[in-house]
Short mmCIF file of C-alpha atoms and ligand atoms in Angstrom, two decimals:
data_model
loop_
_atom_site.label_atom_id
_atom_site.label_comp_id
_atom_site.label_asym_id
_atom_site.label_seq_id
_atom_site.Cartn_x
_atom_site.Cartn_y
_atom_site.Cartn_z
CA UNK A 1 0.00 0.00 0.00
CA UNK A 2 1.58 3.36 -1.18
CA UNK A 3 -0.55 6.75 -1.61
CA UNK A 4 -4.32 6.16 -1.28
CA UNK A 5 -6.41 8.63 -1.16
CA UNK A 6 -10.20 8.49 0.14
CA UNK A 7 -12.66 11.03 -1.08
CA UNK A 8 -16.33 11.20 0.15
CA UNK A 9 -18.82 10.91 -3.00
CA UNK A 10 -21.69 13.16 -2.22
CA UNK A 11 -22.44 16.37 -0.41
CA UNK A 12 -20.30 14.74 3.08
CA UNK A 13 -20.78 13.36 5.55
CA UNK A 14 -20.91 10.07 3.75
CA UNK A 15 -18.44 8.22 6.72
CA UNK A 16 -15.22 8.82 5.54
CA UNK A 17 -13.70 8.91 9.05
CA UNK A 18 -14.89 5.30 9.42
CA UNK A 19 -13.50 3.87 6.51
CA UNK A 20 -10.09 6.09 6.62
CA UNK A 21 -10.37 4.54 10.38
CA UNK A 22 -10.26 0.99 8.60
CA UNK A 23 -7.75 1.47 6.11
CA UNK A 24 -5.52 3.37 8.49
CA UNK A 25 -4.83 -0.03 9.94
CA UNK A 26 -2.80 -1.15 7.42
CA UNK A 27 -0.68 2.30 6.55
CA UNK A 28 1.51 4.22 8.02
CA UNK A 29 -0.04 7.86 7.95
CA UNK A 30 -3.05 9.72 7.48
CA UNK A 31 -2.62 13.22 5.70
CA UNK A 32 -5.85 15.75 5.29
CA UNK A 33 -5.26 18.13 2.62
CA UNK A 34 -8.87 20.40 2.43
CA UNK A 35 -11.38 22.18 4.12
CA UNK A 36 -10.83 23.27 8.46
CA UNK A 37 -13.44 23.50 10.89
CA UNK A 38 -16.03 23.37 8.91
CA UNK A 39 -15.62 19.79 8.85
CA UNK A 40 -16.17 16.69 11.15
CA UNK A 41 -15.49 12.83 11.51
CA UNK A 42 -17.27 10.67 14.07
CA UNK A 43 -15.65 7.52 14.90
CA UNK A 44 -16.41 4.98 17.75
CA UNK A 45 -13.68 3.33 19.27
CA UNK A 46 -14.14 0.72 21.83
CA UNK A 47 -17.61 2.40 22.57
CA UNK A 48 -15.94 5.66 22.79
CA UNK A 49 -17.14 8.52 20.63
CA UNK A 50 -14.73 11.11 18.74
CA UNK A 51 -15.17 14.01 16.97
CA UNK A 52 -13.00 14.94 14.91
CA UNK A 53 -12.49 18.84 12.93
CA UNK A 54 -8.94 18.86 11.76
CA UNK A 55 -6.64 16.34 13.06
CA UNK A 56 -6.72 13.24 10.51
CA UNK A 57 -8.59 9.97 12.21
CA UNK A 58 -5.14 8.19 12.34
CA UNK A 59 -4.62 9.71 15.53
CA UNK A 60 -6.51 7.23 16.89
CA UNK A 61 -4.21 4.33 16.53
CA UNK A 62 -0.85 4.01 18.36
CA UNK A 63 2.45 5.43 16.23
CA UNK A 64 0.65 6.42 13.01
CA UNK A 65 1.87 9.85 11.53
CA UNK A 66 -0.86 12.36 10.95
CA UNK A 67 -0.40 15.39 8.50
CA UNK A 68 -2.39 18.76 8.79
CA UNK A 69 -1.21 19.61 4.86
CA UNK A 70 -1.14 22.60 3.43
CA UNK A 71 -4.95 22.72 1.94
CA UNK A 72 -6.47 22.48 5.49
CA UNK A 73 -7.45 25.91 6.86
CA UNK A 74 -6.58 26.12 10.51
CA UNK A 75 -8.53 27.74 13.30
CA UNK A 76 -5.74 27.15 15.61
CA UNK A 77 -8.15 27.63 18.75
CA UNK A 78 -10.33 24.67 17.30
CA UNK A 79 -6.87 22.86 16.87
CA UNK A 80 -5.84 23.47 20.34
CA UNK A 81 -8.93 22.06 21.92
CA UNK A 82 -8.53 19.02 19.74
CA UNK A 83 -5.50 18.45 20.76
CA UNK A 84 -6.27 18.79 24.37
CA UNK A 85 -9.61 16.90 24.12
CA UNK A 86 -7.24 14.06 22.98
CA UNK A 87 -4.96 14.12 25.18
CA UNK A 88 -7.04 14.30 28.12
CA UNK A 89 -8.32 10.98 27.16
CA UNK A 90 -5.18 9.62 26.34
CA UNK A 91 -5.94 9.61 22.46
CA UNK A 92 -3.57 11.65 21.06
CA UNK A 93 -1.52 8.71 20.20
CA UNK A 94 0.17 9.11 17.20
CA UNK A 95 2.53 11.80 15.84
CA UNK A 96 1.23 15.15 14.28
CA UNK A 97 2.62 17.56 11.97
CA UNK A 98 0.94 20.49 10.75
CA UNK A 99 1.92 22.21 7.22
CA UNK A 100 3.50 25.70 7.67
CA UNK A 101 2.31 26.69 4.30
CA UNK A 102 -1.52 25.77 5.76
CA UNK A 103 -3.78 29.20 5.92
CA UNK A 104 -4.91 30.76 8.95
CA UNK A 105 -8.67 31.46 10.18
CA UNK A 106 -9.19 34.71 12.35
CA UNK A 107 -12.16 35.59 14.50
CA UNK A 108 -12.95 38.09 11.68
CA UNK A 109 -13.43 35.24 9.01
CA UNK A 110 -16.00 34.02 11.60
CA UNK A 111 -18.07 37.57 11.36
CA UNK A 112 -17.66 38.03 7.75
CA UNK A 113 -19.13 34.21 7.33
CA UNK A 114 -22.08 35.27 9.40
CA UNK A 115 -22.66 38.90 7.93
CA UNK A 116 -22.45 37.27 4.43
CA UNK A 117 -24.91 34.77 5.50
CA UNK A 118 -27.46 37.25 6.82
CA UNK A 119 -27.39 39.63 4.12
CA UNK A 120 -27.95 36.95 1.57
CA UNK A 121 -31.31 36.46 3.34
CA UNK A 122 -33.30 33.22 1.52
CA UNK A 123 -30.53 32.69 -0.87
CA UNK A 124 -27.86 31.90 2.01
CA UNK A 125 -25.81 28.74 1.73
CA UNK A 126 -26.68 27.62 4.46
CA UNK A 127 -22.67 27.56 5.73
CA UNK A 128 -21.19 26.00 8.89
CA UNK A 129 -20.51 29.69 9.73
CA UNK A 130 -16.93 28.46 10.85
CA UNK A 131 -15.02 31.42 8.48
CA UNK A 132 -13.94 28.82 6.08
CA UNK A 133 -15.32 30.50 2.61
CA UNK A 134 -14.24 33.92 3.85
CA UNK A 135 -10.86 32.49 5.11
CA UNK A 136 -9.76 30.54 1.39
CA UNK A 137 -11.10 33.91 0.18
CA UNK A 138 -8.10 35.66 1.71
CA UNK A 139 -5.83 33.45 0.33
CA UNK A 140 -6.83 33.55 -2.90
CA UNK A 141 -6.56 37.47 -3.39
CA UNK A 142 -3.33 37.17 -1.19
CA UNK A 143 -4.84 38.90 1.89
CA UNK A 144 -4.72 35.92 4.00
CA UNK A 145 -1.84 34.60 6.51
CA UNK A 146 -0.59 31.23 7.08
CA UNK A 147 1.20 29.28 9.82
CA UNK A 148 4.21 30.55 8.87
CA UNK A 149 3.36 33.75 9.18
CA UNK A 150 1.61 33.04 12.68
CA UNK A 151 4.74 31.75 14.37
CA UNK A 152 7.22 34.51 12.53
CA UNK A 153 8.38 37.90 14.49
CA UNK A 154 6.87 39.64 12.01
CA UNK A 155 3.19 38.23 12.87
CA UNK A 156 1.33 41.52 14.74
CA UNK A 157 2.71 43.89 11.78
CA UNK A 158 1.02 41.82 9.29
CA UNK A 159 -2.21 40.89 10.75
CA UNK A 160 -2.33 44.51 11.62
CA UNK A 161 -1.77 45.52 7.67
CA UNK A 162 -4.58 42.94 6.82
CA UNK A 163 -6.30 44.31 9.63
CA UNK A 164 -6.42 47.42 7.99
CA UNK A 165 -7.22 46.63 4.10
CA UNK A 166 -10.26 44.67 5.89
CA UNK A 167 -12.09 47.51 7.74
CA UNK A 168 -11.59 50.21 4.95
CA UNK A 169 -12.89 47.64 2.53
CA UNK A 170 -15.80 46.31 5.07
CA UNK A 171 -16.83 48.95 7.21
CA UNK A 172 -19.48 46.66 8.74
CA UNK A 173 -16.49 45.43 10.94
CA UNK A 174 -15.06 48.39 12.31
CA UNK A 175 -16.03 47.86 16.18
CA UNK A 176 -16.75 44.51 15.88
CA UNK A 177 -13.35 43.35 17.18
CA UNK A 178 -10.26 44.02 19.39
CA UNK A 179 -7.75 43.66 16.90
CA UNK A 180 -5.00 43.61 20.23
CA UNK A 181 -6.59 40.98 21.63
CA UNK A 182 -6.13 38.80 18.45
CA UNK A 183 -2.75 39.84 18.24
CA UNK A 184 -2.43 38.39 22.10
CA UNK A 185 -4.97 35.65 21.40
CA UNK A 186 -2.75 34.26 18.19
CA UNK A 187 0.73 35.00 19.87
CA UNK A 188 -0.19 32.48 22.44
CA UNK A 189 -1.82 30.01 20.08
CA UNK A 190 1.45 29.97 18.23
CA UNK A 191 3.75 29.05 21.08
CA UNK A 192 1.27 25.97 21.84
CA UNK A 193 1.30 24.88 18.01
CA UNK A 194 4.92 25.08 17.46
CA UNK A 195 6.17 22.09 18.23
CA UNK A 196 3.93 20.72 15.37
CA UNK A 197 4.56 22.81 12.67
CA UNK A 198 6.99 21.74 9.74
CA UNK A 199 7.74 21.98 6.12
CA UNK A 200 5.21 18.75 5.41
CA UNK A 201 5.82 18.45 1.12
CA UNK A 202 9.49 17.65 2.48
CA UNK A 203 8.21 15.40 5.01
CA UNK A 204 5.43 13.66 2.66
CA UNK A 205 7.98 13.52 -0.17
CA UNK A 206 10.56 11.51 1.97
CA UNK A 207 7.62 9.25 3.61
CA UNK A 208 7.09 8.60 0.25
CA UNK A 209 10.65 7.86 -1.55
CA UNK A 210 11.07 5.59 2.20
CA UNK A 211 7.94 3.82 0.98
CA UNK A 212 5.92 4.88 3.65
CA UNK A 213 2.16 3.36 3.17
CA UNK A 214 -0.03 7.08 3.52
CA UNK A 215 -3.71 7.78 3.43
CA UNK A 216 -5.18 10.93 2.18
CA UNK A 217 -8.51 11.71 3.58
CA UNK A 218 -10.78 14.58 2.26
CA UNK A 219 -12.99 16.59 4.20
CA UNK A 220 -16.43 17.48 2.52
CA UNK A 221 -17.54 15.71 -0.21
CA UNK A 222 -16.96 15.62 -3.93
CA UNK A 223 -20.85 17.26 -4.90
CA UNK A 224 -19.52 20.04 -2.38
CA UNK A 225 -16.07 20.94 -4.70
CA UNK A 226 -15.34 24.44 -5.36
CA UNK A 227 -15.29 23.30 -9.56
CA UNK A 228 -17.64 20.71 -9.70
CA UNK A 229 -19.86 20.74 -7.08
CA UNK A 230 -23.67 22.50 -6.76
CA UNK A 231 -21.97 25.81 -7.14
CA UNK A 232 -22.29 27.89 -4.96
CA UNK A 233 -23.79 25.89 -2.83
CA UNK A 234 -20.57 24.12 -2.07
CA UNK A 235 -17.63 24.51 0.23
CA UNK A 236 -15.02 27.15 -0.64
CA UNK A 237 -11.78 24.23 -0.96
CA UNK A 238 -10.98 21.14 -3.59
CA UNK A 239 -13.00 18.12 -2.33
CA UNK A 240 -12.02 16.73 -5.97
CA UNK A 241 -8.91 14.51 -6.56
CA UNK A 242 -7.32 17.73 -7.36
CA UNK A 243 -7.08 18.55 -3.68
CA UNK A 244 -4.84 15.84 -2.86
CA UNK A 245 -2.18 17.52 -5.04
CA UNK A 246 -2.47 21.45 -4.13
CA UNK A 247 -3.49 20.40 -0.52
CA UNK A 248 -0.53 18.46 0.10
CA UNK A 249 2.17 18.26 -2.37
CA UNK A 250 2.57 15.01 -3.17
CA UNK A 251 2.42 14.96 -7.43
CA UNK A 252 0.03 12.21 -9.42
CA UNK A 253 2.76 9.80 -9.73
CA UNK A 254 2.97 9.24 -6.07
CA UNK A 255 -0.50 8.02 -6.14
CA UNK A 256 -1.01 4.55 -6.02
CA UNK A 257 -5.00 4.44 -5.72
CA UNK A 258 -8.45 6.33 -4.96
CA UNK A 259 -11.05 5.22 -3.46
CA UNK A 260 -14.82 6.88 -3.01
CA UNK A 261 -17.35 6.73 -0.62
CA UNK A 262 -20.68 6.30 -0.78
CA UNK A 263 -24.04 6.25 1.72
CA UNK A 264 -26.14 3.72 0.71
CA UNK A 265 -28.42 6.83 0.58
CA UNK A 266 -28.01 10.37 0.73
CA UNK A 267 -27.52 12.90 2.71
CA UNK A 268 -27.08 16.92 2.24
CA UNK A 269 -27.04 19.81 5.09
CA UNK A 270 -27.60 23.39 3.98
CA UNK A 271 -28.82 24.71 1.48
CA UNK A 272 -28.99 23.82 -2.92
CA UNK A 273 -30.74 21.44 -5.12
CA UNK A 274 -30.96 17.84 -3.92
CA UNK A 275 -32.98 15.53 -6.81
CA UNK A 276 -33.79 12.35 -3.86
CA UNK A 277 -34.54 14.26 -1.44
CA UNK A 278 -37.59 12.89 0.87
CA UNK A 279 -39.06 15.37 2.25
CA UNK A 280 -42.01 13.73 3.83
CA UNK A 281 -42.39 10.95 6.84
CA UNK A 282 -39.64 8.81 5.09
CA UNK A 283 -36.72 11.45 5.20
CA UNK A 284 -37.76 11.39 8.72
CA UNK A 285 -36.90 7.52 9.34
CA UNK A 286 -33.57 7.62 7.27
CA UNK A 287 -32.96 10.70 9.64
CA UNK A 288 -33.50 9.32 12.90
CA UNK A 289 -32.57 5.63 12.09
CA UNK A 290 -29.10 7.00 10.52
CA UNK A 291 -29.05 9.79 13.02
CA UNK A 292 -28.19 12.01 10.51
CA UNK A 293 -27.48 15.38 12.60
CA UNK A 294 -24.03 17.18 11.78
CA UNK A 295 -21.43 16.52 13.63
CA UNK A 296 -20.11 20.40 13.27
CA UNK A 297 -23.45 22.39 13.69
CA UNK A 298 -25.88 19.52 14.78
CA UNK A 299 -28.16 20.53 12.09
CA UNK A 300 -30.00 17.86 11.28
CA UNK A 301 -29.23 16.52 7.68
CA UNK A 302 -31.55 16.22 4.61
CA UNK A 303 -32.05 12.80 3.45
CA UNK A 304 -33.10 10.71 0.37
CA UNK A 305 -32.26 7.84 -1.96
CA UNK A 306 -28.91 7.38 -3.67
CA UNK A 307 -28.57 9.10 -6.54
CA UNK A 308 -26.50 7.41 -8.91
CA UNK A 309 -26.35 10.14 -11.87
CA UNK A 310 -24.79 12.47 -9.17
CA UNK A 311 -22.01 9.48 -7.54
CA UNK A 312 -21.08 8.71 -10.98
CA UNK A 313 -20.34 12.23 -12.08
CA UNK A 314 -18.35 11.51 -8.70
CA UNK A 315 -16.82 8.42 -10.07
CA UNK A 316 -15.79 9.30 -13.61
CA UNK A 317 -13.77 13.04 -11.92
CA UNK A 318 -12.35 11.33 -8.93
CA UNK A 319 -10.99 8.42 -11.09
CA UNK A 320 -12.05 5.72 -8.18
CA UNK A 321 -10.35 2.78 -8.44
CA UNK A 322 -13.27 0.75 -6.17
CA UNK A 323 -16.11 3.00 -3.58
CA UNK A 324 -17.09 1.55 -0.09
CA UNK A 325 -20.84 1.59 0.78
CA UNK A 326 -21.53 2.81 4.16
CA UNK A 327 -24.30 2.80 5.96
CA UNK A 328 -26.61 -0.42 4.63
CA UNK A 329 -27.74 -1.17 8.05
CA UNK A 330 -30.23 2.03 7.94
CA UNK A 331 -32.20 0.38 4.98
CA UNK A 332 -32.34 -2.90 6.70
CA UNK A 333 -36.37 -3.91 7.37
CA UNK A 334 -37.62 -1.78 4.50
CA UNK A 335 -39.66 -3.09 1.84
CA UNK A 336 -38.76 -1.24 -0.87
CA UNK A 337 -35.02 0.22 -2.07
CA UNK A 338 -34.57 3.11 -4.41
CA UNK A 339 -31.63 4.31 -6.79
CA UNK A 340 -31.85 7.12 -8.68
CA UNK A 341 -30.73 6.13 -12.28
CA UNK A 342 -31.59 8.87 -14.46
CA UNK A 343 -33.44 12.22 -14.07
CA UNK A 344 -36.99 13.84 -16.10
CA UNK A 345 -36.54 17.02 -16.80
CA UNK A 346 -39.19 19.09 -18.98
CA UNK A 347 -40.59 15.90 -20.40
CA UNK A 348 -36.71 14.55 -21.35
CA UNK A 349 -34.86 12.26 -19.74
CA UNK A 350 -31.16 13.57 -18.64
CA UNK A 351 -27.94 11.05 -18.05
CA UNK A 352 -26.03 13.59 -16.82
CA UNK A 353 -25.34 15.61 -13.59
CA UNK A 354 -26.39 19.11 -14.93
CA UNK A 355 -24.26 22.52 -13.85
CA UNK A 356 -27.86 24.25 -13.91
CA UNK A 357 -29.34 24.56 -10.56
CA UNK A 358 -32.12 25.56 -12.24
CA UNK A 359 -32.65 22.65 -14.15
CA UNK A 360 -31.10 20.29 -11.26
CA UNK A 361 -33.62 21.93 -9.04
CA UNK A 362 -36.67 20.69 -11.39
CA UNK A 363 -34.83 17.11 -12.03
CA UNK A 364 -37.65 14.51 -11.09
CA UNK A 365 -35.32 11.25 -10.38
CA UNK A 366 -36.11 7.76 -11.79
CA UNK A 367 -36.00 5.04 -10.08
CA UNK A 368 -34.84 1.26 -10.37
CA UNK A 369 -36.40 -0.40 -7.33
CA UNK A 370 -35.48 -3.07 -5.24
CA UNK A 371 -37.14 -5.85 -2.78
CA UNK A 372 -35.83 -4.72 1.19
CA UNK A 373 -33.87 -6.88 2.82
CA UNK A 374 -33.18 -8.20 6.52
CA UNK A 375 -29.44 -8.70 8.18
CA UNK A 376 -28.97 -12.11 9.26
CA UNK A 377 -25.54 -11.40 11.65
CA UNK A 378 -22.58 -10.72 8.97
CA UNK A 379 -23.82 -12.28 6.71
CA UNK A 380 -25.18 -9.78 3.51
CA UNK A 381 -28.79 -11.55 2.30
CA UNK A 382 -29.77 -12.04 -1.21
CA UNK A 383 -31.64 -8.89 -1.86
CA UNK A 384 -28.51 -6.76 -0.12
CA UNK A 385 -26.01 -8.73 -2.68
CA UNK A 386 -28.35 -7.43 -5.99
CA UNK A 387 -28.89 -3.76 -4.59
CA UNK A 388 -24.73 -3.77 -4.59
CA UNK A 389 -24.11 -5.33 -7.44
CA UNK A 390 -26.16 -3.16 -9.64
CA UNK A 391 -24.75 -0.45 -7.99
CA UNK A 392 -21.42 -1.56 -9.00
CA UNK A 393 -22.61 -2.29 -12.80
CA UNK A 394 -24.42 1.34 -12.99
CA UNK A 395 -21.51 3.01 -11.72
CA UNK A 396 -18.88 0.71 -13.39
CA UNK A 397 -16.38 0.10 -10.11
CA UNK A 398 -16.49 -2.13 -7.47
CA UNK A 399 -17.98 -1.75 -4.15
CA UNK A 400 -14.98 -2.79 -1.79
CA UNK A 401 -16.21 -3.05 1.24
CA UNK A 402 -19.42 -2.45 3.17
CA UNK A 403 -20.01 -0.81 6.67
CA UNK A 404 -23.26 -1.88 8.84
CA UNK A 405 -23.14 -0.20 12.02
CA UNK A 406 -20.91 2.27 14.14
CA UNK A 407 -18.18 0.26 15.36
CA UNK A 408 -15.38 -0.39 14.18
CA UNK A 409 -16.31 -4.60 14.07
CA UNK A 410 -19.56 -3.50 11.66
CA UNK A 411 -17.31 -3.44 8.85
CA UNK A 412 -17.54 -6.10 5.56
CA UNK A 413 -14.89 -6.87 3.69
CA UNK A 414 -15.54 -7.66 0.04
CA UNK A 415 -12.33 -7.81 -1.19
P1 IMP B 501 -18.93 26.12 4.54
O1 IMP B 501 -17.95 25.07 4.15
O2 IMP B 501 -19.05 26.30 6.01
O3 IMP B 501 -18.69 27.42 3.80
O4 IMP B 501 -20.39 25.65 4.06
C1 IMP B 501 -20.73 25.50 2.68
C2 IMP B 501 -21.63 24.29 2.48
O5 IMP B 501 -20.89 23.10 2.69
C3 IMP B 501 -22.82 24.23 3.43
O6 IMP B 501 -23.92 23.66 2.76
C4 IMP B 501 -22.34 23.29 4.52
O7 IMP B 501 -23.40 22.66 5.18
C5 IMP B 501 -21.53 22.31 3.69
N1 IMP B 501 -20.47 21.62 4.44
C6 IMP B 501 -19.28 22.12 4.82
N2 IMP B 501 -18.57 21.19 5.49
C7 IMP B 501 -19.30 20.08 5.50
C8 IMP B 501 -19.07 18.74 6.00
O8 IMP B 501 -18.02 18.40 6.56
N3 IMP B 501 -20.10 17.86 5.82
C9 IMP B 501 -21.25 18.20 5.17
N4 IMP B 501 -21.48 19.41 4.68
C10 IMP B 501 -20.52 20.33 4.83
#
């Protein structure tokens, strides 16, 4: 096992943590190269919950390396409290290394996140409100810092310049914040974070050329990407293959294999277009039985059926080389399965994922449908076995693996 990277299929939140948790066993590393705070993984290990924002889910196991890479945008106060939340329960186990090319998030990203959201009224995105769009913002038209600024002497002089171009450009700030107290805030925040931050291409690149097994796990998911997603109702980072290369470093040769992953059905919070969605007593049930609230914002999550037009588009960008389906368990006891295999759209019938929201928005899905099924122990019945394999066919990969409950045990194998 070299590089491998893992990216989530849909709009997140499809259990990524859980099967980077899996894999992890057998590599060396886990690196995250996109999105910050905005994001979360919940794993359960040995009954024991964890949330995770921004350290990767292999610091769960004992002497794995973990890489913060240069795509993730840091809120270095959520970062602290990770860290110490781990180590208070004697979980931060393996070694951590956070990219000093990695942007910074300020309380101000935070305000500008909310004002933006506000004054957008019904059309807001329906954000985590974390600062991340605001935040990648910055860095794009060069008014942002990163972690090596944040430990450098320089640090107060240039926040205070940013400072500056900020409230003459948004005067809706001015008053809103102590820029001294940031200054004092982020001073301290870099003492506590130095020990972890390093030049992490040089490090990945000599993991690599040492043959170092590493996984790369995304945050967000692939129908969230700033190119391809439901623009704009998407994240502001590269939840595409792409991110793996400007998030970390590491160049296409040094990757060995991707793999997606897939809910079994779907799931979307915030705002944008959403063909499955179930919006009646049956969203309900896949909510509650898959307890679909977000592990970030505890909104609860919008649910339908899988929608294999949209995890294809996923499939064919992403390159996957197999997907894992997580998740079956919550459409256990039903008596009828859905998959979305094509859409209606004014009377036509559409094979594609359109860039319209207005025409995704009035996309009725069609559906193949399939007999439920019941678990008997690990075993995967007969109906279970057809709803995969069709899924495989229709999207033209192979469905690796299977997960069918929380813990780390409810995980098949179908290698
Ligand atoms: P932002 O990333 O906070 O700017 O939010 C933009 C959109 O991405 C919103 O619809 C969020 O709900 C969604 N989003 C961001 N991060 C995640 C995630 O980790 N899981 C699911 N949705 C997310």
């Amino acid at each position: 096992m070299g590089a491998i990277a893992v990216i989530g299929l849909h709009w997140g939140d499809e259990g990524k943590g859980r099967i980077v948790d899996f894999l992890a066993q057998k590599c060396n590393g886990v690196v995250r190269y996109n999105g910050g705070p905005n994001a979360g993984h919940t794993l359960v290990v040995n009954n024991e919950v964890f949330k995770l924002h921004l350290i990767p889910s292999g610091i769960l196991y004992t002497g794995k390396i973990n890489i913060i890479g240069n795509g993730v945008i840091i809120d270095p106060s959520t970062l602290i409290e990770e860290i110490d939340g781990l180590k208070n329960r004697n979980f931060l186990n393996g070694q951590l290394f956070i990219s000093d090319r990695a942007p910074v998030l300020f309380p101000y990203h935070k305000l500008i996140d909310e004002l933006e959201e506000s004054i957008r009224g019904s059309f807001s995105l329906g954000t985590t409100k974390k600062g991340v769009g605001p935040g990648y913002t910055d860095e794009v038209n060069r008014s942002g810092l990163r972690i090596v600024d944040l430990i450098s002497d320089s640090f107060e002089e240039k926040l205070r310049r940013v400072w500056n171009l900020k409230v003459k450009l948004s005067p809706a700030l001015d008053g809103r914040l102590d820029i001294s107290d940031v200054i004092k805030a982020y001073k301290e925040y870099s003492i506590i974070l130095k020990p972890y931050i390093t030049d992490t291409v040089g490090l990945l690149h000599r993991l690599i050329s040492e043959d170092t097994s590493l996984l790369f796990e995304g945050a967000q998911g692939f129908l969230l990407d700033v190119n391809f997603g439901t623009y704009p109702y998407v994240s502001s980072s590269e939840s595409s293959i792409s991110g793996v290369f400007s998030g970390s470093g590491i160049n296409s040769k040094q990757l060995e294999k991707v793999y997606g992953v897939a809910k079994s059905y779907m799931t979307r919070v915030g705002s944008g277009p959403f063909p499955t969605e179930l919006k009646d007593n049956f969203g309900e049930y896949l909510r509650e039985k898959g307890k679909e609230y977000g592990t970030t914002t505890g909104r609860p999550r919008r649910c339908g059926w899988l929608d294999c037009i949209a995890t294809k588009f996923s499939c064919q960008i992403n390159g996957v080389d197999g997907i894992y389906l997580t998740k079956l368990d919550v459409l256990e006891g039903l008596q009828e399965v859905n998959v979305c295999i094509g859409y209606e759209y004014e009377g036509e019938r559409l094979d594609y994922f359109p860039a319209s929201l207005e025409v995704l928005s009035e996309c009725k899905p069609i559906y193949e449908k399939f007999p439920g099924w019941r678990m008997e122990g690990r075993n995967l019945p007969k109906n279970a076995i057809s709803f995969i394999s069709f899924i495989e066919e229709f999207l033209g990969t192979k469905v690796l693996g299977v997960s069918v409950g929380p813990q780390r045990e409810s995980f098949i194998d179908l290698c």
